[in-house]
Amino acid sequence: MFVEIICGFIFYRLFRRFFYGSGDVLDIETSDFNAIFSVANRLEKLYGGNVYAGLRIPDADTGSRQNIDIVLLTKGEVAVISVKNLEGFVSVNEDSSWTCDGGSTRAVCHPDPVSEAKEQASVLESYVEQRGVPVPEGYFSCKVVIPNPKFRTVYKNLPSEVITYDQWVQLKPEPKSMFSGWIKSAFRSGKKEIQESFHQQLNFILSTAPTWDRMELKDNKYVLGEFLDFKGKQEDILALRIIKRSKVSRLIIQKITMFGFAHSKIQVLYSSRDYRSRGASASEWKEVTVRSSTEVIFQPQNSTKVHKFKLSSITSLFLSA
């Protein structure tokens, strides 16, 4: 019995090392990133339109970049969505900051999330206008979504921009005739062709705006950050040298061909960057085969630590321009 336990433990370590490499996939915290994409997917289902996640918008006033979790573009408005994956009891302080007491961890103070979301919407609006598209007054709005079921607060009158978990799960699609900022704008009574042109311009600007790189892992996990490089055998690195962000926009890890643990191969599909389209057809995908032990060097958003992920643990990788 003892020998079987030891053998099982050894097999588990080999399995973990083979599929997860240095263990970064198991150790890195992905819940905040997962919450962003969970909210983005539900917003798209509820309201249609186009959803953009993980934006890094240049702020002309500060010379830095403003991180924006989600932008929802519909025919009626542009909504900037800040996702706060908070849990525990939250209290609102006199300066509008939030203190979150998770119970098992010490209390953490967060800057006013509504003010942050409004600032993000303002920076995005300025960015759109800098790219040559004037924005009607009131067209941009913002919301703070809290999708964590463990979120609790004793405050009944949170700002109207805040959508708590209980409100979030009860959201239903709004009638297409209902608009918020759009109904106040001069475009509301304009020609349909003008409205369509304005929407297309916004769609193009948002689809080509700077973003974080996005890595999708097995078990539906996401990581936003910056792809740095590949690491592995020299022949594999040479095979992957074509994959540069200036030329490639997306990678898909399709399958693993087993030839024993030491010689397993993995197929990497990649599509060339094309600013005219958000996707690639099957005929545009190219393929390269490398060892499954090849690693991706990636630095997650808001992290000072660089992580290594085996290609075998990744399902896809989106590279920003």
Coordinates of C-alpha atoms in Angstrom, one line a residue:
M1 CA 0.0 0.0 0.0
F2 CA 2.8 2.4 0.9
V3 CA 4.6 1.6 -2.4
E4 CA 1.4 2.4 -4.3
I5 CA 1.1 5.7 -2.6
I6 CA 4.7 6.6 -3.4
C7 CA 4.3 5.6 -7.0
G8 CA 1.1 7.6 -7.3
F9 CA 2.8 10.7 -5.8
I10 CA 5.7 10.3 -8.2
F11 CA 3.3 10.0 -11.2
Y12 CA 1.4 13.1 -10.0
R13 CA 4.7 15.1 -9.8
L14 CA 5.7 13.9 -13.3
F15 CA 2.2 14.8 -14.6
R16 CA 2.3 18.2 -13.0
R17 CA 5.8 19.0 -14.3
F18 CA 5.0 17.8 -17.8
F19 CA 1.8 19.8 -18.2
Y20 CA 2.4 22.8 -15.9
G21 CA 6.2 23.2 -15.9
S22 CA 7.5 25.3 -13.1
G23 CA 4.0 25.4 -11.4
D24 CA 3.2 29.0 -12.3
V25 CA -0.2 27.9 -13.8
L26 CA -1.2 26.4 -10.5
D27 CA 0.3 29.2 -8.3
I28 CA -0.7 32.4 -10.1
E29 CA -3.9 34.1 -9.0
T30 CA -6.3 34.3 -12.0
S31 CA -9.6 35.0 -10.3
D32 CA -9.6 38.8 -11.0
F33 CA -8.8 38.1 -14.7
N34 CA -11.4 35.4 -14.8
A35 CA -14.0 37.8 -13.4
I36 CA -13.3 40.4 -16.1
F37 CA -13.9 37.9 -18.9
S38 CA -16.9 36.4 -17.2
V39 CA -18.5 39.8 -17.0
A40 CA -17.5 40.6 -20.6
N41 CA -19.1 37.4 -21.9
R42 CA -22.3 38.0 -20.0
L43 CA -22.5 41.7 -21.1
E44 CA -22.2 40.6 -24.7
K45 CA -25.0 38.1 -24.3
L46 CA -27.3 40.6 -22.5
Y47 CA -26.8 43.6 -24.7
G48 CA -25.1 42.5 -27.9
G49 CA -22.8 45.0 -29.5
N50 CA -19.0 44.6 -29.2
V51 CA -17.1 44.0 -26.0
Y52 CA -13.4 44.9 -25.6
A53 CA -11.4 43.8 -22.6
G54 CA -8.0 44.6 -21.1
L55 CA -7.5 48.0 -22.7
R56 CA -4.4 50.3 -22.1
I57 CA -5.5 53.7 -23.2
P58 CA -2.8 56.5 -23.4
D59 CA -3.6 59.4 -21.1
A60 CA -2.4 62.6 -22.7
D61 CA -2.5 64.5 -19.4
T62 CA -0.3 62.2 -17.4
G63 CA 1.8 60.6 -20.1
S64 CA 0.9 57.2 -18.7
R65 CA -1.7 54.5 -19.7
Q66 CA -5.1 54.0 -18.2
N67 CA -6.1 50.4 -17.6
I68 CA -9.7 49.7 -18.6
D69 CA -11.2 46.4 -17.7
I70 CA -14.1 46.4 -20.3
V71 CA -15.7 48.6 -22.9
L72 CA -19.1 47.8 -24.2
L73 CA -20.0 49.4 -27.5
T74 CA -23.7 49.3 -28.6
K75 CA -25.7 51.3 -31.1
G76 CA -26.7 53.5 -28.2
E77 CA -23.6 54.3 -26.1
V78 CA -20.1 53.4 -25.0
A79 CA -20.0 51.9 -21.5
V80 CA -16.8 51.7 -19.5
I81 CA -17.0 48.8 -17.1
S82 CA -14.7 48.5 -14.0
V83 CA -14.8 45.0 -12.5
K84 CA -14.1 44.7 -8.8
N85 CA -13.8 41.1 -7.7
L86 CA -14.2 42.0 -4.0
E87 CA -15.3 39.7 -1.3
G88 CA -16.1 40.2 2.4
F89 CA -17.8 43.2 4.1
V90 CA -17.2 46.5 2.4
S91 CA -17.7 49.9 4.0
V92 CA -17.6 53.3 2.4
N93 CA -15.4 55.9 4.0
E94 CA -15.9 59.7 4.2
D95 CA -13.6 60.2 1.2
S96 CA -15.7 57.7 -0.8
S97 CA -12.9 55.1 -0.7
W98 CA -13.9 51.5 0.2
T99 CA -12.5 49.4 3.0
C100 CA -12.8 45.6 2.3
D101 CA -12.6 43.2 5.3
G102 CA -12.3 39.7 3.9
G103 CA -12.5 38.1 7.4
S104 CA -9.5 35.8 7.0
T105 CA -7.3 38.6 5.7
R106 CA -6.6 42.1 7.1
A107 CA -8.8 45.0 5.9
V108 CA -7.7 46.6 2.6
C109 CA -8.6 50.1 1.5
H110 CA -9.5 50.7 -2.2
P111 CA -9.7 54.1 -3.9
D112 CA -13.2 55.2 -4.8
P113 CA -14.1 52.8 -7.7
V114 CA -16.7 55.1 -9.1
S115 CA -14.3 58.0 -9.4
E116 CA -11.8 55.6 -11.0
A117 CA -14.4 54.4 -13.6
K118 CA -15.4 58.0 -14.4
E119 CA -11.7 58.9 -14.9
Q120 CA -11.3 55.9 -17.2
A121 CA -14.3 57.0 -19.3
S122 CA -13.0 60.5 -19.5
V123 CA -9.6 59.3 -20.7
L124 CA -11.2 57.0 -23.3
E125 CA -13.4 59.8 -24.6
S126 CA -10.4 62.0 -25.0
Y127 CA -8.5 59.2 -26.8
V128 CA -11.4 58.7 -29.3
E129 CA -11.5 62.5 -30.0
Q130 CA -7.7 62.6 -30.5
R131 CA -8.2 60.0 -33.2
G132 CA -10.5 62.3 -35.0
V133 CA -14.0 61.3 -33.9
P134 CA -16.0 64.0 -32.0
V135 CA -18.1 62.4 -29.3
P136 CA -21.7 63.6 -28.5
E137 CA -22.2 64.8 -24.9
G138 CA -23.4 62.1 -22.6
Y139 CA -22.5 59.3 -25.0
F140 CA -19.9 57.7 -22.6
S141 CA -21.1 56.2 -19.4
C142 CA -19.4 54.0 -16.7
K143 CA -20.4 51.3 -14.3
V144 CA -18.7 49.3 -11.5
V145 CA -19.6 45.6 -11.5
I146 CA -19.0 43.4 -8.5
P147 CA -19.6 39.8 -9.7
N148 CA -18.3 38.1 -6.5
P149 CA -21.1 36.3 -4.6
K150 CA -19.1 36.8 -1.4
F151 CA -19.4 40.6 -1.6
R152 CA -21.3 42.1 1.4
T153 CA -22.2 45.6 2.4
V154 CA -24.4 47.3 5.0
Y155 CA -24.9 50.3 2.7
K156 CA -28.3 50.4 0.9
N157 CA -27.5 53.5 -1.0
L158 CA -24.4 52.8 -3.0
P159 CA -23.8 55.1 -6.0
S160 CA -26.1 54.3 -8.9
E161 CA -23.0 53.4 -11.0
V162 CA -22.3 50.4 -8.8
I163 CA -23.9 47.0 -9.7
T164 CA -23.6 44.6 -6.8
Y165 CA -23.6 40.9 -7.1
D166 CA -27.4 40.6 -6.3
Q167 CA -28.1 43.2 -9.0
W168 CA -25.7 41.6 -11.4
V169 CA -27.3 38.2 -11.4
Q170 CA -30.8 39.8 -11.9
L171 CA -29.8 41.9 -14.9
K172 CA -31.9 41.3 -18.0
P173 CA -31.6 42.5 -21.6
E174 CA -32.9 46.1 -22.0
P175 CA -35.3 46.8 -24.9
K176 CA -33.5 48.0 -28.0
S177 CA -35.4 51.3 -27.9
M178 CA -33.9 52.3 -24.5
F179 CA -30.8 54.5 -24.7
S180 CA -29.1 56.5 -22.0
G181 CA -26.5 59.0 -23.4
W182 CA -27.7 58.5 -27.0
I183 CA -31.2 59.9 -26.4
K184 CA -29.7 63.2 -25.2
S185 CA -27.4 63.7 -28.1
A186 CA -27.9 65.6 -31.3
F187 CA -27.3 62.3 -33.2
R188 CA -30.6 60.9 -31.9
S189 CA -32.6 62.8 -34.5
G190 CA -29.9 62.5 -37.2
K191 CA -29.8 60.3 -40.2
K192 CA -29.4 56.6 -39.8
E193 CA -26.4 56.7 -42.1
I194 CA -24.6 59.2 -39.8
Q195 CA -25.3 57.0 -36.8
E196 CA -24.0 53.9 -38.6
S197 CA -20.9 55.7 -39.7
F198 CA -20.2 57.0 -36.1
H199 CA -20.7 53.5 -34.7
Q200 CA -18.3 52.0 -37.3
Q201 CA -15.7 54.7 -36.5
L202 CA -15.9 53.9 -32.8
N203 CA -15.7 50.2 -33.5
F204 CA -12.5 50.7 -35.5
I205 CA -10.9 52.9 -32.9
L206 CA -11.7 50.4 -30.0
S207 CA -10.6 47.4 -32.0
T208 CA -7.2 48.9 -32.8
A209 CA -6.7 50.5 -29.3
P210 CA -3.7 49.3 -27.2
T211 CA -4.5 46.3 -25.0
W212 CA -2.7 43.9 -22.7
D213 CA -1.7 40.6 -24.1
R214 CA -4.2 37.9 -23.2
M215 CA -3.3 34.3 -22.3
E216 CA -6.0 31.7 -22.0
L217 CA -5.0 28.7 -19.9
K218 CA -6.6 25.3 -19.5
D219 CA -9.6 25.1 -17.2
N220 CA -10.9 28.4 -18.5
K221 CA -8.4 30.6 -16.8
Y222 CA -7.2 34.0 -18.1
V223 CA -4.1 36.1 -17.5
L224 CA -3.6 39.7 -18.8
G225 CA -0.1 41.0 -19.1
E226 CA 2.8 41.2 -21.4
F227 CA 4.3 38.4 -23.5
L228 CA 8.1 38.6 -23.3
D229 CA 9.6 35.6 -25.1
F230 CA 9.8 31.9 -25.6
K231 CA 12.2 29.6 -23.8
G232 CA 13.3 26.1 -24.8
K233 CA 15.6 24.1 -27.0
Q234 CA 17.4 26.1 -29.7
E235 CA 15.7 24.4 -32.6
D236 CA 12.3 25.2 -31.1
I237 CA 13.2 28.8 -30.5
L238 CA 14.4 29.1 -34.1
A239 CA 11.1 27.6 -35.3
L240 CA 9.1 30.1 -33.2
R241 CA 11.2 33.2 -34.3
I242 CA 8.5 34.1 -36.8
I243 CA 6.1 34.8 -33.9
K244 CA 6.6 38.5 -33.2
R245 CA 3.8 40.9 -32.1
S246 CA 4.5 43.0 -35.2
K247 CA 3.6 40.1 -37.4
V248 CA 1.3 37.8 -35.4
S249 CA -1.9 38.6 -33.5
R250 CA -3.0 35.2 -32.1
L251 CA -1.7 31.7 -31.2
I252 CA -3.7 28.6 -30.7
I253 CA -2.3 25.5 -29.1
Q254 CA -4.1 22.8 -31.0
K255 CA -3.0 19.4 -29.8
I256 CA -0.1 17.3 -28.4
T257 CA 1.4 14.4 -30.2
M258 CA 2.7 11.9 -27.7
F259 CA 6.1 10.2 -28.4
G260 CA 7.0 9.6 -24.8
F261 CA 7.5 12.3 -22.1
A262 CA 10.9 13.2 -23.4
H263 CA 9.9 13.8 -27.0
S264 CA 6.3 15.1 -26.9
K265 CA 5.5 17.6 -29.6
I266 CA 2.9 20.3 -29.7
Q267 CA 1.3 22.1 -32.6
V268 CA 1.1 25.9 -32.5
L269 CA -1.2 27.6 -34.9
Y270 CA -0.7 31.4 -35.5
S271 CA -2.4 34.0 -37.6
S272 CA -0.8 37.1 -39.2
R273 CA -1.8 40.5 -37.9
D274 CA -4.4 42.2 -40.0
Y275 CA -5.9 45.5 -38.8
R276 CA -8.7 45.2 -41.3
S277 CA -10.3 42.2 -39.4
R278 CA -10.7 41.1 -35.8
G279 CA -10.2 37.4 -36.7
A280 CA -8.6 35.0 -39.1
S281 CA -10.1 32.4 -41.4
A282 CA -9.0 28.8 -41.4
S283 CA -7.0 29.3 -44.5
E284 CA -5.0 32.1 -42.9
W285 CA -3.6 30.0 -40.0
K286 CA 0.0 28.8 -40.2
E287 CA 1.5 26.0 -38.1
V288 CA 4.7 25.2 -36.3
T289 CA 5.6 22.1 -34.3
V290 CA 7.8 22.3 -31.2
R291 CA 8.5 20.4 -28.0
S292 CA 5.7 20.6 -25.4
S293 CA 8.4 21.6 -22.8
T294 CA 8.8 24.9 -24.6
E295 CA 7.8 27.8 -22.3
V296 CA 6.2 31.2 -22.6
I297 CA 7.8 34.0 -20.6
F298 CA 4.9 36.2 -19.4
Q299 CA 4.6 39.1 -17.0
P300 CA 1.0 39.4 -15.6
Q301 CA -0.6 42.8 -15.2
N302 CA 0.2 44.6 -11.9
S303 CA 2.9 42.0 -11.1
T304 CA 6.6 42.6 -10.7
K305 CA 7.3 38.9 -11.2
V306 CA 7.9 37.2 -14.5
H307 CA 6.2 33.8 -14.9
K308 CA 7.0 30.8 -17.1
F309 CA 4.2 28.7 -18.6
K310 CA 4.6 25.6 -20.6
L311 CA 2.9 25.7 -24.0
S312 CA 1.1 22.5 -23.1
S313 CA -0.8 24.5 -20.3
I314 CA -1.9 27.3 -22.7
T315 CA -4.9 27.1 -25.1
S316 CA -4.4 30.5 -26.8
L317 CA -2.4 33.7 -26.7
F318 CA -3.6 37.1 -28.1
L319 CA -0.8 39.6 -28.7
S320 CA -1.4 43.3 -28.8
A321 CA 0.0 45.4 -31.6

